[in-house]
Short mmCIF file of C-alpha atoms and ligand atoms in Angstrom, two decimals:
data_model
loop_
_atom_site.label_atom_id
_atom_site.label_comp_id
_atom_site.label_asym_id
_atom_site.label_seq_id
_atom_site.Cartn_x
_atom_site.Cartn_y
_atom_site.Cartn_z
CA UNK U 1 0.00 0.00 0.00
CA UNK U 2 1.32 3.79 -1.01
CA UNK U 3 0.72 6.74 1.51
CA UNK U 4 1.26 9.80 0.79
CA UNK U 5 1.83 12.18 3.33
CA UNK U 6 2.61 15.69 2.60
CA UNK U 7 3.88 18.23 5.17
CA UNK U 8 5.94 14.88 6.82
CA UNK U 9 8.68 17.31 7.27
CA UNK U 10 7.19 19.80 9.20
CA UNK U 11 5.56 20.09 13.09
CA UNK U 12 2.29 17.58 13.48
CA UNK U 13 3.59 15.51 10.00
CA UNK U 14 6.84 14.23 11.33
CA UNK U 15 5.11 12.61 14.47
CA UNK U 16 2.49 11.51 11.78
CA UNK U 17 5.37 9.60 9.49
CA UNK U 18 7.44 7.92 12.26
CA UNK U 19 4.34 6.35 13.48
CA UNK U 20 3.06 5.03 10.19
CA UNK U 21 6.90 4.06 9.07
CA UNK U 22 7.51 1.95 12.45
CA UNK U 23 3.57 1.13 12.97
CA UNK U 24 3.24 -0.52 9.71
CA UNK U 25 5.91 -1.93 7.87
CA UNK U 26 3.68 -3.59 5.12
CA UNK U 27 2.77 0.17 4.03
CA UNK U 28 4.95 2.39 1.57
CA UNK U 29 4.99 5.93 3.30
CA UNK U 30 6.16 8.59 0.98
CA UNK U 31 6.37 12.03 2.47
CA UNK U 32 6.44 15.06 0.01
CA UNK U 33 7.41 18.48 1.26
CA UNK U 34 8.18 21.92 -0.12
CA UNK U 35 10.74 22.54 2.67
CA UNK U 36 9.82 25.57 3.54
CA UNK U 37 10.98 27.76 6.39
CA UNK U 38 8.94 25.24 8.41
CA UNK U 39 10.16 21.88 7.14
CA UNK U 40 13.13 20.23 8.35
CA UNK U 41 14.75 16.91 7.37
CA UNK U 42 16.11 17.01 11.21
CA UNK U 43 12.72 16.33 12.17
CA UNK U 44 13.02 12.63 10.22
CA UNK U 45 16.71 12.14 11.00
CA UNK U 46 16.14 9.04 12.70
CA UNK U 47 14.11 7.50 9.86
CA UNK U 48 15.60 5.06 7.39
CA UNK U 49 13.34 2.38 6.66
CA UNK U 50 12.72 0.84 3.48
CA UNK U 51 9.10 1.55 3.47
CA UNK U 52 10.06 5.26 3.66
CA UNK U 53 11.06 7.56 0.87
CA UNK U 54 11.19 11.61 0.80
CA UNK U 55 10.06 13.28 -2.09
CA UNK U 56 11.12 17.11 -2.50
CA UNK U 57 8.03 18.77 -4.01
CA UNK U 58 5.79 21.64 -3.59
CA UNK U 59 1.66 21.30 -3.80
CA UNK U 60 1.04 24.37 -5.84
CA UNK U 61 3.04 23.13 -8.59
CA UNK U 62 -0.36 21.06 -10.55
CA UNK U 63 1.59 19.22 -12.87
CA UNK U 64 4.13 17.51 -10.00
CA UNK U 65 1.63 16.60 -8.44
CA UNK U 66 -0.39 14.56 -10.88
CA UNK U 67 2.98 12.83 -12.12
CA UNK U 68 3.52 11.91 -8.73
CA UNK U 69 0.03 10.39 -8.57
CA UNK U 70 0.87 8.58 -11.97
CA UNK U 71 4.19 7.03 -10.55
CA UNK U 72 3.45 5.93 -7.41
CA UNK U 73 0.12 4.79 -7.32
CA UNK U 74 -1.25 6.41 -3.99
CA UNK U 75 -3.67 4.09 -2.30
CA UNK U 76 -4.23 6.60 0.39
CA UNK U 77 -3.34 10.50 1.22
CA UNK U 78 -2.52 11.85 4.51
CA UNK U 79 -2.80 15.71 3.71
CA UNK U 80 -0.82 18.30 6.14
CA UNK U 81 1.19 20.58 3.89
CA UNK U 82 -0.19 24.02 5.03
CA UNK U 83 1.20 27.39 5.82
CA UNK U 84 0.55 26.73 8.97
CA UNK U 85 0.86 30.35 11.63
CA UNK U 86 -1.68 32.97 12.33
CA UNK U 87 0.75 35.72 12.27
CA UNK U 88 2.29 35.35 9.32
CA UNK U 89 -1.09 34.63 7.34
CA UNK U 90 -1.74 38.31 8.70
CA UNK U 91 1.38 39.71 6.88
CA UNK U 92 0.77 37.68 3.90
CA UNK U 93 -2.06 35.87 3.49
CA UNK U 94 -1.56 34.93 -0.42
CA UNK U 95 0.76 32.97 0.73
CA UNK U 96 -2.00 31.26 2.59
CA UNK U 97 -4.06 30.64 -0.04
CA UNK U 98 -1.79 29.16 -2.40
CA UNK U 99 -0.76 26.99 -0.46
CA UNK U 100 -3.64 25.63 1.86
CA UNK U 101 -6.39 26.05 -1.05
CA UNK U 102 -4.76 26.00 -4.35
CA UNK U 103 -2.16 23.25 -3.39
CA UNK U 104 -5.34 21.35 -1.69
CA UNK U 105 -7.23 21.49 -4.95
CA UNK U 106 -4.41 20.08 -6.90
CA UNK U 107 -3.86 17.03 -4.44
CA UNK U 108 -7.83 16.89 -4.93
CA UNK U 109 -7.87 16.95 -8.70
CA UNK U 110 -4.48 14.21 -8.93
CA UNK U 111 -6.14 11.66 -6.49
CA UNK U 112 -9.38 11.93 -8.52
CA UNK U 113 -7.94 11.48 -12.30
CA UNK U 114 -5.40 8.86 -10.61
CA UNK U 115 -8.12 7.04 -8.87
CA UNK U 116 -10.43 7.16 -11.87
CA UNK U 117 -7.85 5.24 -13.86
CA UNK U 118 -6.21 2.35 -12.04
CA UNK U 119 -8.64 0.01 -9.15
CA UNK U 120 -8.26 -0.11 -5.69
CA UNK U 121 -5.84 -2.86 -4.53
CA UNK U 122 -7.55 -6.00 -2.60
CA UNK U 123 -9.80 -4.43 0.24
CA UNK U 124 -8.06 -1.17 1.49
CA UNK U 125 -10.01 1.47 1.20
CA UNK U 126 -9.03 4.75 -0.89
CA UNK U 127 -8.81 7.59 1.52
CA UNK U 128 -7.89 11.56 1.11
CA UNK U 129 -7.46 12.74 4.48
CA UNK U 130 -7.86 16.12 4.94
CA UNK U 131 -5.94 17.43 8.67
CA UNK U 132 -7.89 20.24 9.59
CA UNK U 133 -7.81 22.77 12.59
CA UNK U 134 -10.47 23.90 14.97
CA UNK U 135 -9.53 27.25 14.02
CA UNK U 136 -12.54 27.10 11.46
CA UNK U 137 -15.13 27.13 13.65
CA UNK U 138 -14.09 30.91 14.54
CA UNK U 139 -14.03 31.87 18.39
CA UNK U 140 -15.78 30.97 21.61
CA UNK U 141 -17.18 32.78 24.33
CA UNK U 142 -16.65 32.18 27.76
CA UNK U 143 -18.58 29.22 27.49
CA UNK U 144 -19.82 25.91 25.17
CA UNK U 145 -17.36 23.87 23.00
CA UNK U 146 -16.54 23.43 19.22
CA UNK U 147 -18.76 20.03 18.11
CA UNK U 148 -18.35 18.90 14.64
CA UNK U 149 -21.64 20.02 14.00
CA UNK U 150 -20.82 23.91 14.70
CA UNK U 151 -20.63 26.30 11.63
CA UNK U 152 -17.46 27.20 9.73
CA UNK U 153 -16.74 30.88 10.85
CA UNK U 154 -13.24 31.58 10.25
CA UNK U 155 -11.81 34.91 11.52
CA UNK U 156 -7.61 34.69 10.14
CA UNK U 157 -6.42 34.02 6.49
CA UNK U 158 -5.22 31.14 8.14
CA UNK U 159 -8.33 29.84 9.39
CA UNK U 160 -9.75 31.26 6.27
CA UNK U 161 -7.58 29.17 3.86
CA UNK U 162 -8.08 26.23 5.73
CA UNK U 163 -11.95 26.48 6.21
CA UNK U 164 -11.81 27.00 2.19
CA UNK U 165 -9.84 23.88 1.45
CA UNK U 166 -12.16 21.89 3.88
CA UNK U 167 -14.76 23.23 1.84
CA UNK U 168 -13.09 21.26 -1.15
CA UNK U 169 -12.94 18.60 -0.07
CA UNK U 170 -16.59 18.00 1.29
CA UNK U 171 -17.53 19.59 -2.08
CA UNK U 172 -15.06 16.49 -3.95
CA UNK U 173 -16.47 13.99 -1.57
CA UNK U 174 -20.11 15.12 -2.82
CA UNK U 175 -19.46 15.92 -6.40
CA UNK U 176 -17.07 13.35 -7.50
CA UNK U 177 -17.55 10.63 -4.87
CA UNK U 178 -13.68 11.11 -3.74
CA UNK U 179 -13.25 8.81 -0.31
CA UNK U 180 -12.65 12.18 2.04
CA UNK U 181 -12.81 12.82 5.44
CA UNK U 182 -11.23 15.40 7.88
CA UNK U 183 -10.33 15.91 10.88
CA UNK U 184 -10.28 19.27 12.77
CA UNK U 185 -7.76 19.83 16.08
CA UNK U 186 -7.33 21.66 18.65
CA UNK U 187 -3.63 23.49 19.57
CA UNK U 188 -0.47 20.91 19.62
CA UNK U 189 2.66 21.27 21.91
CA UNK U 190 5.50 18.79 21.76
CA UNK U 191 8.50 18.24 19.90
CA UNK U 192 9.61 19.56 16.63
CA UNK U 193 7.40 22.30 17.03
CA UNK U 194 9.36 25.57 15.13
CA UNK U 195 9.89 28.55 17.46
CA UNK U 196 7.43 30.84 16.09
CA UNK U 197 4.48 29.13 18.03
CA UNK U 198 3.83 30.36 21.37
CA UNK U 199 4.95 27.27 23.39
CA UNK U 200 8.51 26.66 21.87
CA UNK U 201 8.96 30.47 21.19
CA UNK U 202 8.75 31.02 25.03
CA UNK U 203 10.80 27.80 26.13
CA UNK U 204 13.52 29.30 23.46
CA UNK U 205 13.09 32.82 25.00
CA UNK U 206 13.76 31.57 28.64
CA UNK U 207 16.60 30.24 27.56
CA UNK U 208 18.13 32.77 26.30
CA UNK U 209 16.38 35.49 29.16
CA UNK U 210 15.06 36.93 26.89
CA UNK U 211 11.34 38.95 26.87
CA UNK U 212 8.11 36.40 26.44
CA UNK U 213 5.34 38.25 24.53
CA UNK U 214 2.24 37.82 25.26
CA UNK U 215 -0.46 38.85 22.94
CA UNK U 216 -2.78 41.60 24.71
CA UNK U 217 -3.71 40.89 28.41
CA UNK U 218 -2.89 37.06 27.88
CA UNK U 219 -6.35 36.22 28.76
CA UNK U 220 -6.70 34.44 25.82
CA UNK U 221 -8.05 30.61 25.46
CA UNK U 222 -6.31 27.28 23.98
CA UNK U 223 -7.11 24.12 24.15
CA UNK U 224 -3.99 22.09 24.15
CA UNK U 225 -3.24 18.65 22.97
CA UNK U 226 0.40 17.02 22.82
CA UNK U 227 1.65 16.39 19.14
CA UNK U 228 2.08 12.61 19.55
CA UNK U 229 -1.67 11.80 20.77
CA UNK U 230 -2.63 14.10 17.59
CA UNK U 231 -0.85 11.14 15.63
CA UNK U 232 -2.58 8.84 17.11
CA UNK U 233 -6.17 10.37 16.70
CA UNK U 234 -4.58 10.34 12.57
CA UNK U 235 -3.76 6.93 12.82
CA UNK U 236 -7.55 6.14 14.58
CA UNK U 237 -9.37 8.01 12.35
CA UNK U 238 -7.08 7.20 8.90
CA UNK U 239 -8.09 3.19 9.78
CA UNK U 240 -11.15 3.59 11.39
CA UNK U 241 -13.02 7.18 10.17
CA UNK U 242 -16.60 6.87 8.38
CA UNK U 243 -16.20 8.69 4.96
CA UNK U 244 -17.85 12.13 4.63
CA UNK U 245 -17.57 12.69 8.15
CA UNK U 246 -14.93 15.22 10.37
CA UNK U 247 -14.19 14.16 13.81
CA UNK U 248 -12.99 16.75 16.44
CA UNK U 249 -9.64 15.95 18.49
CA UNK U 250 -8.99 18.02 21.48
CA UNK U 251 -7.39 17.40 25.01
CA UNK U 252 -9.96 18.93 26.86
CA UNK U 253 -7.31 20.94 28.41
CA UNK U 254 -8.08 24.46 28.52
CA UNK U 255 -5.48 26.96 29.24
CA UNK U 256 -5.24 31.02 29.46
CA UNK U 257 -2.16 31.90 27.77
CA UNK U 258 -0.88 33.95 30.51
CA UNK U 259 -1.39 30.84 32.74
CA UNK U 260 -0.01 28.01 30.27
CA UNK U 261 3.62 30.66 30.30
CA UNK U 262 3.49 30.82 33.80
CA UNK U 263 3.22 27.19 34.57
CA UNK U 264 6.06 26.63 31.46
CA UNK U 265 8.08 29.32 33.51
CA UNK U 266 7.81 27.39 36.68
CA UNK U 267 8.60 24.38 35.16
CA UNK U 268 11.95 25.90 33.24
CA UNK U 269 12.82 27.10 36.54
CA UNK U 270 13.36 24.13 38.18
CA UNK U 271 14.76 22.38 35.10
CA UNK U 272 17.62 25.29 34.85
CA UNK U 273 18.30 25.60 38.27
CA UNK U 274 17.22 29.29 38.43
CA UNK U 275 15.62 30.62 41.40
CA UNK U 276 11.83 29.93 41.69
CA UNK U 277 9.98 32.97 40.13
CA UNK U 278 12.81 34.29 37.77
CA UNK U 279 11.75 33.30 34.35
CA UNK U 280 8.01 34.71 35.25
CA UNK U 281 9.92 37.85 35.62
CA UNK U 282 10.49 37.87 31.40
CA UNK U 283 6.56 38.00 30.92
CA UNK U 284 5.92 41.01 28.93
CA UNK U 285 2.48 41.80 27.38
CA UNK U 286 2.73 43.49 23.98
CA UNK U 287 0.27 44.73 21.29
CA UNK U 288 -2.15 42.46 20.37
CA UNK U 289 -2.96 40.34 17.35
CA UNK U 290 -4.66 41.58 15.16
CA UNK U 291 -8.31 40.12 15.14
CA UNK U 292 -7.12 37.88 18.20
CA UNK U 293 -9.38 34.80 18.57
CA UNK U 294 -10.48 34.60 22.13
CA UNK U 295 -11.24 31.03 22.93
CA UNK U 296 -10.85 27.87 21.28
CA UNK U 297 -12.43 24.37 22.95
CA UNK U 298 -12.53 20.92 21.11
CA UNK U 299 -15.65 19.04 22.07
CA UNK U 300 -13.92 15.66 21.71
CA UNK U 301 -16.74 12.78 22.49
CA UNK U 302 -17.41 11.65 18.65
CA UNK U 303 -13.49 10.65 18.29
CA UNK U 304 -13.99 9.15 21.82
CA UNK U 305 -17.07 7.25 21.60
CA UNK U 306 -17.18 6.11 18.26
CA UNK U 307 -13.62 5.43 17.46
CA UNK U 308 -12.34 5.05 20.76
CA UNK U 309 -8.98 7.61 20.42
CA UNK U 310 -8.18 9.44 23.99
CA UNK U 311 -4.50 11.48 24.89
CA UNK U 312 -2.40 9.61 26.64
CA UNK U 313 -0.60 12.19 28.53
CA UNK U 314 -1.71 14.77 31.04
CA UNK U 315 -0.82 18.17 30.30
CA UNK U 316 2.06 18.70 33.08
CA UNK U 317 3.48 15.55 31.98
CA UNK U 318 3.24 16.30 27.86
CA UNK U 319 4.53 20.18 28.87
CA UNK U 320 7.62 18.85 31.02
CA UNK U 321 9.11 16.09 28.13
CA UNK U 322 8.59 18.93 25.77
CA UNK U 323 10.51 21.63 27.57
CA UNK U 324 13.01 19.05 28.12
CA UNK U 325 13.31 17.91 24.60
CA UNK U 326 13.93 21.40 23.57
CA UNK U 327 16.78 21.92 26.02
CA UNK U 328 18.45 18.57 25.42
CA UNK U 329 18.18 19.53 21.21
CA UNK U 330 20.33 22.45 21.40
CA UNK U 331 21.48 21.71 18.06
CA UNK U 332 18.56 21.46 16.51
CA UNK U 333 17.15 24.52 17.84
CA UNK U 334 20.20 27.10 17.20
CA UNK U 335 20.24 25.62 13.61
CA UNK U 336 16.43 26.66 13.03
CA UNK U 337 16.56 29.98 15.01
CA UNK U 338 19.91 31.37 13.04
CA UNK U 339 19.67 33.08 10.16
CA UNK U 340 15.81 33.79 8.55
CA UNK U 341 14.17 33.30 12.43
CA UNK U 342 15.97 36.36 13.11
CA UNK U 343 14.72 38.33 10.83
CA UNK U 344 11.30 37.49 10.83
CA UNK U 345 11.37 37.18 14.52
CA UNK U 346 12.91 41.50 14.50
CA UNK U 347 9.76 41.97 11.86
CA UNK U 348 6.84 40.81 14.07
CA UNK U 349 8.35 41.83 17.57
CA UNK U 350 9.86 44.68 17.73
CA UNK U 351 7.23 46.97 17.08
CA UNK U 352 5.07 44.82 19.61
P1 LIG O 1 4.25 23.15 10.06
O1 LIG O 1 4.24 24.56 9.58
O2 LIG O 1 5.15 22.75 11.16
O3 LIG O 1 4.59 22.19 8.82
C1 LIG O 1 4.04 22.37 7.55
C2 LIG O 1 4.85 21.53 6.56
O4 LIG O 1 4.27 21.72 5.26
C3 LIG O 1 6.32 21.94 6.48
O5 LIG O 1 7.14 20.80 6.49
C4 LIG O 1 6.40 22.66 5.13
O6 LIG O 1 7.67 22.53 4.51
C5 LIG O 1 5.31 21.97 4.34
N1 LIG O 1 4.79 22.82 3.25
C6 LIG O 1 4.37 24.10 3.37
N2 LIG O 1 3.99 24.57 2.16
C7 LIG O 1 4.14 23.53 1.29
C8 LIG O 1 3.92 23.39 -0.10
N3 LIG O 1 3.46 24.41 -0.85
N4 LIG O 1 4.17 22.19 -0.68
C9 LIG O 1 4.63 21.16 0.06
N5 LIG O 1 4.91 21.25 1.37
C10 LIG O 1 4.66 22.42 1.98
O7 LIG O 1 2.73 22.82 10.37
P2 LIG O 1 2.11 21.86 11.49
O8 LIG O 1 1.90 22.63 12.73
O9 LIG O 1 2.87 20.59 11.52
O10 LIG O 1 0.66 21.62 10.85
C11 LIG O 1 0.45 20.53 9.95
C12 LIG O 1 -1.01 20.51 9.54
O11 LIG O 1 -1.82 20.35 10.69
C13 LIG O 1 -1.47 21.80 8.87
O12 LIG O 1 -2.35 21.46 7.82
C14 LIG O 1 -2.20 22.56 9.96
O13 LIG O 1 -3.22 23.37 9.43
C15 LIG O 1 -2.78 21.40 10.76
N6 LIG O 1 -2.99 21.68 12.20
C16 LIG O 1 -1.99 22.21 12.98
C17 LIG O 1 -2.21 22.42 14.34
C18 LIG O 1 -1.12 22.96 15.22
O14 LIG O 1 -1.38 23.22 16.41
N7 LIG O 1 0.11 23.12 14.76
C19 LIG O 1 -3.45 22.11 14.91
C20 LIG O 1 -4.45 21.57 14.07
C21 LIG O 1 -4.21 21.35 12.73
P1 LIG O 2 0.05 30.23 18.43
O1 LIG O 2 1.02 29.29 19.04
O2 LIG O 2 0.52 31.16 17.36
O3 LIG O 2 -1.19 29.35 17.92
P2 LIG O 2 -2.64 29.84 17.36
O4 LIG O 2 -2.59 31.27 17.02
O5 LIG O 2 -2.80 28.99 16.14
O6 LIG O 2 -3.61 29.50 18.45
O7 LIG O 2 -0.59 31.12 19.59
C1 LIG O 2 -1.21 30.52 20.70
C2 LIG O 2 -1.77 31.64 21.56
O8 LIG O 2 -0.67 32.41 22.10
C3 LIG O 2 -2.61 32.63 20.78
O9 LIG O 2 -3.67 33.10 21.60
C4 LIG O 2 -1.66 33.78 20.48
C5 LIG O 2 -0.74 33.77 21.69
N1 LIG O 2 0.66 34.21 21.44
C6 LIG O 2 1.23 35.16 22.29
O10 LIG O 2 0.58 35.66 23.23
N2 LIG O 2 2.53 35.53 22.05
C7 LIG O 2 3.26 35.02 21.02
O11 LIG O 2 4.44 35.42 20.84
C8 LIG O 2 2.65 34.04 20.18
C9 LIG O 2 3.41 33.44 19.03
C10 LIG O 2 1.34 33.65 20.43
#
């Protein structure tokens, strides 16, 4: 059987590969990425199976794409390529839309003229996989939860772009029959994660005692799930999902962001050595985002019930391995944050 998984190089897709590639050996996992500022072959460097191969190639280019399909023979996509950060979809969101809706549509349009032409192989099932973010539902109040039965009402070009090539691929499902699902998650923390996110941006930051930013007053809502149960909701639902549908994956694990840095300072503390209450000292609010979402929560029970998927990890336990995985991966970390993390890091802070 031939996966395709695009975006393996990146955050959420590495964790997604190395449990496919060492999960199932009978499957052929072929993971295309752009590598972008976002991919990294570091992520992988510990992969070198036979049933793995890494194909250089960027989704917006049509024609790759459908000669890829032609060669390989895809059984099954596992879709994650995406300009993936808020922020910079504010600074250039045709980036955004290439990329999450134009490069969707292509995948879209090679799976369907591939599929049309060669049969399915024995009994597994064709699947595109669409990995989708809660984002799309828009914002919360105080109160209630994102089900998968609440509206699309997305509020970034991110969101936006990713609510659009959802859209697609309910609309391909419909249309053309194409075997689609997605699934739509909450925020994920963990390893790998590049340092523009809030949780690895901080860790970096108290490393280096340097300011943490926080957005506004900080009183602003996530709902945090660790990267590696996120891979396993993929794997669950990529076996197990009911065509047509989305399923919702979320830790129930609600956290302020002024509260998640304080714990992660707390935490770093200890780890370092430094004395209790210095890296809360770096906290420093700065100018909000612009048209800030204020509170995201999964409603998780489908993926529960039906497919029986829960995290494995509480959050103290998922926060600590990841703050310690950043400071033991030095390496890997100064080689990401040199050179272009500078700059854009100067171009989105330092008028904060
Ligand atoms: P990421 O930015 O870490 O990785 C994205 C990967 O896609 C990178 O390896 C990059 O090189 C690749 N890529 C970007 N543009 C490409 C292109 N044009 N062609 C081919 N490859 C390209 O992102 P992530 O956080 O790992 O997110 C992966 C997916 O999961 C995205 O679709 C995102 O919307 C979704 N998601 C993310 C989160 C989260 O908290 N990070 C939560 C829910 C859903
Ligand atoms: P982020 O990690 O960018 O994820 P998303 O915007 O997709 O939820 O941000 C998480 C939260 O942290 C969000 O409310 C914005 C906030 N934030 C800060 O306060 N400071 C920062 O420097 C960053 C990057 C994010």
């Amino acid at each position: 059987m031939q996966i395709l998984i695009t975006g393996g190089a990146g955050f959420i897709g590495s964790h997604v590969v190395r449990l496919f590639v060492n999960k199932y050996p009978a499957y052929k996992i072929v993971n295309l990425d752009a590598l972008t500022y976002a991919g990294n072959l570091e992520n992988l460097a510990d992969i070198n199976s036979s049933n793995y191969e890494f194909v250089k190639a960027d989704i917006r280019d049509r024609a790759a794409m459908f000669s890829l399909f032609e060669k390989h023979q895809f059984d099954a996509v596992i879709h994650l390529a995406a300009e993936s950060h808020v922020d910079r979809s504010i600074e250039s969101p045709t980036d955004f839309v290439d990329t999450n809706v134009i490069g969707t549509m292509n995948l879209l349009d090679a799976a369907r003229h591939a599929w049309a032409k060669y049969p399915a192989k024995g009994d597994f099932r064709r699947l595109f996989y669409q990995v989708s973010t809660d984002e799309v539902y828009g914002s919360l109040g105080e109160t209630g939860f994102f089900t998968e039965t609440t509206p699309y009402s997305p509020r970034s070009p991110y969101s936006a772009s990713k609510a659009a090539a959802d859209h697609l691929v309910m609309a391909y499902y419909h249309t053309y029959n194409l075997p689609a699902l997605i699934s739509n998650c909450s925020n994920n923390y963990g390893a790998n994660q590049f340092p523009e996110k809030l949780i690895p941006l901080c860790i970096h930051n108290i490393k280096n005692n340097r300011p943490l930013p926080i957005y506004g007053n900080g009183d602003y809502t996530r709902d945090w799930l660790w990267v590696e149960d996120h891979a396993r909701a993929i794997d669950t639902i990529f076996h197990k999902g009911i065509l047509g549908e989305n399923y919702n994956v979320g830790g129930h694990n609600e956290w302020k962001n002024i509260d998640l840095v304080r714990l992660l300072c707390d935490l770093a503390d200890a780890e370092l050595g430094k004395a209790v209450g210095s890296s809360q000292q770096l906290i420093t609010f700065v100018k909000d985002r612009a048209g800030h979402d204020k509170r995201y929560a999964i409603d998780a029970t489908k993926i529960e019930r039906e497919l029986g998927w829960r995290p494995s990890v509480t959050f103290q336990e998922g926060l600590l391995a990841t703050l310690r995985w950043y400071l033991h991966n030095e390496t890997w970390l100064n080689n990401i944050t040199s050179g272009e993390y500078q700059r854009y890091y100067q171009q989105q802070y330092a008028q904060r």
